[in-house]
PDB file of C-alpha atoms in Angstrom:
ATOM      1  CA  MET A   1    -154.607 281.927  75.623  1.00  0.00           C
ATOM      2  CA  ASN A   2    -157.576 282.956  73.489  1.00  0.00           C
ATOM      3  CA  GLY A   3    -155.797 282.324  70.207  1.00  0.00           C
ATOM      4  CA  ASP A   4    -155.469 285.882  68.875  1.00  0.00           C
ATOM      5  CA  GLY A   5    -151.704 286.068  69.464  1.00  0.00           C
ATOM      6  CA  TYR A   6    -151.846 288.747  72.167  1.00  0.00           C
ATOM      7  CA  ALA A   7    -150.796 288.170  75.779  1.00  0.00           C
ATOM      8  CA  ASP A   8    -153.766 287.544  78.064  1.00  0.00           C
ATOM      9  CA  ILE A   9    -154.224 287.757  81.832  1.00  0.00           C
ATOM     10  CA  VAL A  10    -155.901 285.111  83.988  1.00  0.00           C
ATOM     11  CA  ALA A  11    -157.057 285.887  87.536  1.00  0.00           C
ATOM     12  CA  THR A  12    -159.475 284.681  90.178  1.00  0.00           C
ATOM     13  CA  ASP A  13    -162.202 286.797  91.714  1.00  0.00           C
ATOM     14  CA  LYS A  14    -163.359 286.949  95.341  1.00  0.00           C
ATOM     15  CA  ASP A  15    -165.878 284.159  94.677  1.00  0.00           C
ATOM     16  CA  GLY A  16    -163.224 281.715  93.419  1.00  0.00           C
ATOM     17  CA  LYS A  17    -164.231 282.052  89.749  1.00  0.00           C
ATOM     18  CA  LEU A  18    -161.586 282.123  87.032  1.00  0.00           C
ATOM     19  CA  ARG A  19    -161.529 285.140  84.718  1.00  0.00           C
ATOM     20  CA  LEU A  20    -159.765 285.810  81.431  1.00  0.00           C
ATOM     21  CA  TYR A  21    -158.790 289.341  80.429  1.00  0.00           C
ATOM     22  CA  ALA A  22    -157.909 289.166  76.730  1.00  0.00           C
ATOM     23  CA  GLY A  23    -154.990 291.378  75.713  1.00  0.00           C
ATOM     24  CA  ASP A  24    -155.495 293.783  72.814  1.00  0.00           C
ATOM     25  CA  GLY A  25    -151.871 294.096  71.675  1.00  0.00           C
ATOM     26  CA  THR A  26    -151.517 297.691  72.888  1.00  0.00           C
ATOM     27  CA  GLY A  27    -151.090 297.029  76.611  1.00  0.00           C
ATOM     28  CA  GLY A  28    -154.821 297.078  77.288  1.00  0.00           C
ATOM     29  CA  HIS A  29    -157.263 294.247  77.797  1.00  0.00           C
ATOM     30  CA  SER A  30    -160.919 293.422  77.383  1.00  0.00           C
ATOM     31  CA  ALA A  31    -163.523 293.120  80.101  1.00  0.00           C
ATOM     32  CA  ALA A  32    -163.362 289.911  82.113  1.00  0.00           C
ATOM     33  CA  GLN A  33    -164.796 286.716  80.708  1.00  0.00           C
ATOM     34  CA  PHE A  34    -165.654 283.942  83.151  1.00  0.00           C
ATOM     35  CA  ILE A  35    -163.786 280.794  82.142  1.00  0.00           C
ATOM     36  CA  GLY A  36    -164.052 278.809  85.396  1.00  0.00           C
ATOM     37  CA  THR A  37    -167.117 278.723  87.607  1.00  0.00           C
ATOM     38  CA  SER A  38    -165.764 277.837  91.053  1.00  0.00           C
ATOM     39  CA  GLY A  39    -162.951 276.169  92.979  1.00  0.00           C
ATOM     40  CA  TRP A  40    -160.200 278.541  91.838  1.00  0.00           C
ATOM     41  CA  GLY A  41    -159.993 280.585  95.067  1.00  0.00           C
ATOM     42  CA  ASP A  42    -156.440 280.920  96.443  1.00  0.00           C
ATOM     43  CA  ALA A  43    -155.032 279.139  93.378  1.00  0.00           C
ATOM     44  CA  LEU A  44    -151.590 279.892  91.972  1.00  0.00           C
ATOM     45  CA  ILE A  45    -151.965 279.958  88.193  1.00  0.00           C
ATOM     46  CA  ALA A  46    -149.362 280.111  85.454  1.00  0.00           C
ATOM     47  CA  HIS A  47    -149.771 279.785  81.712  1.00  0.00           C
ATOM     48  CA  ARG A  48    -147.348 279.784  78.821  1.00  0.00           C
ATOM     49  CA  GLY A  49    -146.581 276.946  76.514  1.00  0.00           C
ATOM     50  CA  ASP A  50    -148.277 273.910  75.106  1.00  0.00           C
ATOM     51  CA  LEU A  51    -147.810 271.003  77.508  1.00  0.00           C
ATOM     52  CA  THR A  52    -150.756 268.749  76.629  1.00  0.00           C
ATOM     53  CA  GLY A  53    -153.087 267.757  73.857  1.00  0.00           C
ATOM     54  CA  PHE A  54    -156.724 268.771  73.823  1.00  0.00           C
ATOM     55  CA  THR A  55    -158.026 265.204  73.965  1.00  0.00           C
ATOM     56  CA  ASN A  56    -156.082 264.109  77.069  1.00  0.00           C
ATOM     57  CA  ALA A  57    -153.010 264.991  79.122  1.00  0.00           C
ATOM     58  CA  GLY A  58    -150.768 262.470  77.367  1.00  0.00           C
ATOM     59  CA  ALA A  59    -151.708 263.489  73.821  1.00  0.00           C
ATOM     60  CA  ALA A  60    -149.266 265.304  71.566  1.00  0.00           C
ATOM     61  CA  PRO A  61    -149.234 269.091  71.955  1.00  0.00           C
ATOM     62  CA  ASP A  62    -152.125 270.731  70.150  1.00  0.00           C
ATOM     63  CA  GLY A  63    -150.868 274.310  69.792  1.00  0.00           C
ATOM     64  CA  TYR A  64    -153.055 275.670  72.612  1.00  0.00           C
ATOM     65  CA  GLU A  65    -151.560 277.367  75.654  1.00  0.00           C
ATOM     66  CA  ASP A  66    -152.006 275.314  78.832  1.00  0.00           C
ATOM     67  CA  TYR A  67    -152.237 276.010  82.558  1.00  0.00           C
ATOM     68  CA  VAL A  68    -150.155 274.898  85.536  1.00  0.00           C
ATOM     69  CA  VAL A  69    -152.195 275.403  88.712  1.00  0.00           C
ATOM     70  CA  ARG A  70    -151.666 274.862  92.428  1.00  0.00           C
ATOM     71  CA  LEU A  71    -155.156 274.768  93.920  1.00  0.00           C
ATOM     72  CA  ALA A  72    -156.128 275.646  97.487  1.00  0.00           C
ATOM     73  CA  ASP A  73    -155.892 271.937  98.408  1.00  0.00           C
ATOM     74  CA  ASN A  74    -152.125 272.201  97.646  1.00  0.00           C
ATOM     75  CA  LYS A  75    -152.286 269.837  94.686  1.00  0.00           C
ATOM     76  CA  LEU A  76    -150.481 270.775  91.470  1.00  0.00           C
ATOM     77  CA  TYR A  77    -152.187 270.208  88.117  1.00  0.00           C
ATOM     78  CA  ILE A  78    -151.631 270.759  84.430  1.00  0.00           C
ATOM     79  CA  TYR A  79    -154.808 271.650  82.528  1.00  0.00           C
ATOM     80  CA  GLY A  80    -154.985 271.620  78.762  1.00  0.00           C
ATOM     81  CA  GLY A  81    -156.201 274.857  77.199  1.00  0.00           C
ATOM     82  CA  ASP A  82    -159.137 274.932  74.783  1.00  0.00           C
ATOM     83  CA  GLY A  83    -157.649 277.506  72.376  1.00  0.00           C
ATOM     84  CA  ARG A  84    -160.154 280.142  73.504  1.00  0.00           C
ATOM     85  CA  GLY A  85    -158.554 280.826  76.892  1.00  0.00           C
ATOM     86  CA  ALA A  86    -160.264 278.315  79.160  1.00  0.00           C
ATOM     87  CA  PRO A  87    -158.756 275.298  80.942  1.00  0.00           C
ATOM     88  CA  VAL A  88    -160.290 271.951  80.044  1.00  0.00           C
ATOM     89  CA  TYR A  89    -161.115 270.015  83.213  1.00  0.00           C
ATOM     90  CA  TYR A  90    -161.122 266.520  81.689  1.00  0.00           C
ATOM     91  CA  THR A  91    -157.497 266.989  80.544  1.00  0.00           C
ATOM     92  CA  ARG A  92    -156.389 267.815  84.081  1.00  0.00           C
ATOM     93  CA  HIS A  93    -153.279 265.884  85.120  1.00  0.00           C
ATOM     94  CA  GLU A  94    -152.083 265.887  88.723  1.00  0.00           C
ATOM     95  CA  LEU A  95    -148.373 266.186  89.406  1.00  0.00           C
ATOM     96  CA  VAL A  96    -147.945 264.304  92.668  1.00  0.00           C
ATOM     97  CA  HIS A  97    -145.492 265.823  95.117  1.00  0.00           C
ATOM     98  CA  PRO A  98    -142.522 263.429  95.387  1.00  0.00           C
ATOM     99  CA  PRO A  99    -141.408 262.661  98.957  1.00  0.00           C
ATOM    100  CA  SER A 100    -137.784 263.243  97.965  1.00  0.00           C
ATOM    101  CA  LEU A 101    -138.470 266.885  97.081  1.00  0.00           C
ATOM    102  CA  ASP A 102    -138.778 268.189 100.643  1.00  0.00           C
ATOM    103  CA  ASP A 103    -140.417 267.294 103.937  1.00  0.00           C
ATOM    104  CA  ALA A 104    -143.826 268.757 102.978  1.00  0.00           C
ATOM    105  CA  PRO A 105    -146.609 266.269 102.174  1.00  0.00           C
ATOM    106  CA  ASP A 106    -147.780 268.284  99.155  1.00  0.00           C
ATOM    107  CA  TRP A 107    -147.085 271.460  97.134  1.00  0.00           C
ATOM    108  CA  ARG A 108    -148.021 273.882  99.978  1.00  0.00           C
ATOM    109  CA  ARG A 109    -144.573 275.462 100.093  1.00  0.00           C
ATOM    110  CA  ILE A 110    -144.900 276.949  96.616  1.00  0.00           C
ATOM    111  CA  ARG A 111    -145.537 280.676  97.026  1.00  0.00           C
ATOM    112  CA  GLN A 112    -145.148 281.640  93.375  1.00  0.00           C
ATOM    113  CA  LEU A 113    -145.475 279.716  90.122  1.00  0.00           C
ATOM    114  CA  THR A 114    -144.436 281.065  86.726  1.00  0.00           C
ATOM    115  CA  LEU A 115    -143.991 279.692  83.230  1.00  0.00           C
ATOM    116  CA  PRO A 116    -141.529 282.123  81.631  1.00  0.00           C
ATOM    117  CA  GLY A 117    -141.094 280.172  78.402  1.00  0.00           C
ATOM    118  CA  ASP A 118    -137.952 278.541  77.073  1.00  0.00           C
ATOM    119  CA  ILE A 119    -135.431 278.507  79.930  1.00  0.00           C
ATOM    120  CA  ASP A 120    -133.262 275.648  78.680  1.00  0.00           C
ATOM    121  CA  LYS A 121    -132.616 276.621  75.029  1.00  0.00           C
ATOM    122  CA  ASN A 122    -134.826 273.793  73.817  1.00  0.00           C
ATOM    123  CA  THR A 123    -136.445 275.165  70.692  1.00  0.00           C
ATOM    124  CA  THR A 124    -138.908 272.315  70.250  1.00  0.00           C
ATOM    125  CA  GLU A 125    -142.362 273.755  69.667  1.00  0.00           C
ATOM    126  CA  GLY A 126    -144.422 273.987  72.827  1.00  0.00           C
ATOM    127  CA  HIS A 127    -141.464 273.746  75.194  1.00  0.00           C
ATOM    128  CA  ALA A 128    -141.871 275.867  78.311  1.00  0.00           C
ATOM    129  CA  GLY A 129    -140.017 276.114  81.568  1.00  0.00           C
ATOM    130  CA  ALA A 130    -141.346 276.503  85.072  1.00  0.00           C
ATOM    131  CA  THR A 131    -140.085 278.416  88.059  1.00  0.00           C
ATOM    132  CA  THR A 132    -141.332 278.045  91.603  1.00  0.00           C
ATOM    133  CA  SER A 133    -140.445 279.716  94.834  1.00  0.00           C
ATOM    134  CA  SER A 134    -140.944 278.649  98.421  1.00  0.00           C
ATOM    135  CA  PRO A 135    -139.951 280.337 101.677  1.00  0.00           C
ATOM    136  CA  SER A 136    -136.448 278.858 101.445  1.00  0.00           C
ATOM    137  CA  SER A 137    -135.646 278.358  97.746  1.00  0.00           C
ATOM    138  CA  ALA A 138    -136.352 279.221  94.145  1.00  0.00           C
ATOM    139  CA  TRP A 139    -136.255 276.467  91.524  1.00  0.00           C
ATOM    140  CA  THR A 140    -136.209 276.389  87.746  1.00  0.00           C
ATOM    141  CA  MET A 141    -137.388 273.345  85.824  1.00  0.00           C
ATOM    142  CA  PRO A 142    -137.466 272.666  82.109  1.00  0.00           C
ATOM    143  CA  ALA A 143    -140.938 271.439  81.250  1.00  0.00           C
ATOM    144  CA  PRO A 144    -141.546 268.497  78.941  1.00  0.00           C
ATOM    145  CA  THR A 145    -143.009 269.158  75.525  1.00  0.00           C
ATOM    146  CA  ARG A 146    -145.582 266.519  76.373  1.00  0.00           C
ATOM    147  CA  LEU A 147    -146.562 264.778  79.557  1.00  0.00           C
ATOM    148  CA  SER A 148    -145.864 261.205  78.515  1.00  0.00           C
ATOM    149  CA  GLY A 149    -142.774 261.102  80.730  1.00  0.00           C
ATOM    150  CA  CYS A 150    -144.458 262.928  83.592  1.00  0.00           C
ATOM    151  CA  THR A 151    -146.922 260.542  85.208  1.00  0.00           C
ATOM    152  CA  PRO A 152    -148.853 261.281  88.393  1.00  0.00           C
ATOM    153  CA  GLU A 153    -146.535 258.948  90.278  1.00  0.00           C
ATOM    154  CA  THR A 154    -143.249 260.364  88.951  1.00  0.00           C
ATOM    155  CA  PRO A 155    -143.313 264.033  87.980  1.00  0.00           C
ATOM    156  CA  SER A 156    -140.378 265.146  85.879  1.00  0.00           C
ATOM    157  CA  LEU A 157    -138.490 267.128  88.499  1.00  0.00           C
ATOM    158  CA  ALA A 158    -135.089 265.508  88.137  1.00  0.00           C
ATOM    159  CA  ALA A 159    -133.873 268.332  85.910  1.00  0.00           C
ATOM    160  CA  ARG A 160    -134.772 271.047  88.398  1.00  0.00           C
ATOM    161  CA  THR A 161    -132.092 273.504  89.458  1.00  0.00           C
ATOM    162  CA  ARG A 162    -131.974 275.504  92.687  1.00  0.00           C
ATOM    163  CA  ALA A 163    -131.791 279.123  91.536  1.00  0.00           C
ATOM    164  CA  SER A 164    -131.392 280.654  94.988  1.00  0.00           C
ATOM    165  CA  ARG A 165    -131.718 280.102  98.730  1.00  0.00           C
ATOM    166  CA  SER A 166    -133.392 282.208 101.386  1.00  0.00           C
ATOM    167  CA  ILE A 167    -135.594 284.270  99.160  1.00  0.00           C
TER     168      ILE A 167
END
């Protein structure tokens, strides 16, 4: 996240602010840095992989780790990272919930969101996969290297695979 090559932790505080805890490579981390001022309360946040460019969501990957976030309003977004650990608001790209996915009007059924890395053996730089879980299912989805094929109207969910039922 912050560009030093060590795994970092992102969390929200009780006031809905986003915090970055920079990893030190030994299992420890630094004191919290505020990287988001408000609006992050009750968000599900995952980060791993380069899904967008710094200039806009459709730009070629820029080498910075990005965020996938389900906010409290049950909308799902991809935020470009700034290379120092913070999400860049103006690169935010909403992934609209497709009606064919389930009978929910939005992403409210997601209870957990993770980006574990390469889950589909695609070795293209920046490729990450996503996993989600809801009360009835767990899904895995290969993520695009860039968002050009993943517009707000048609998120790239066709390649998703049900990993389990009744979790």
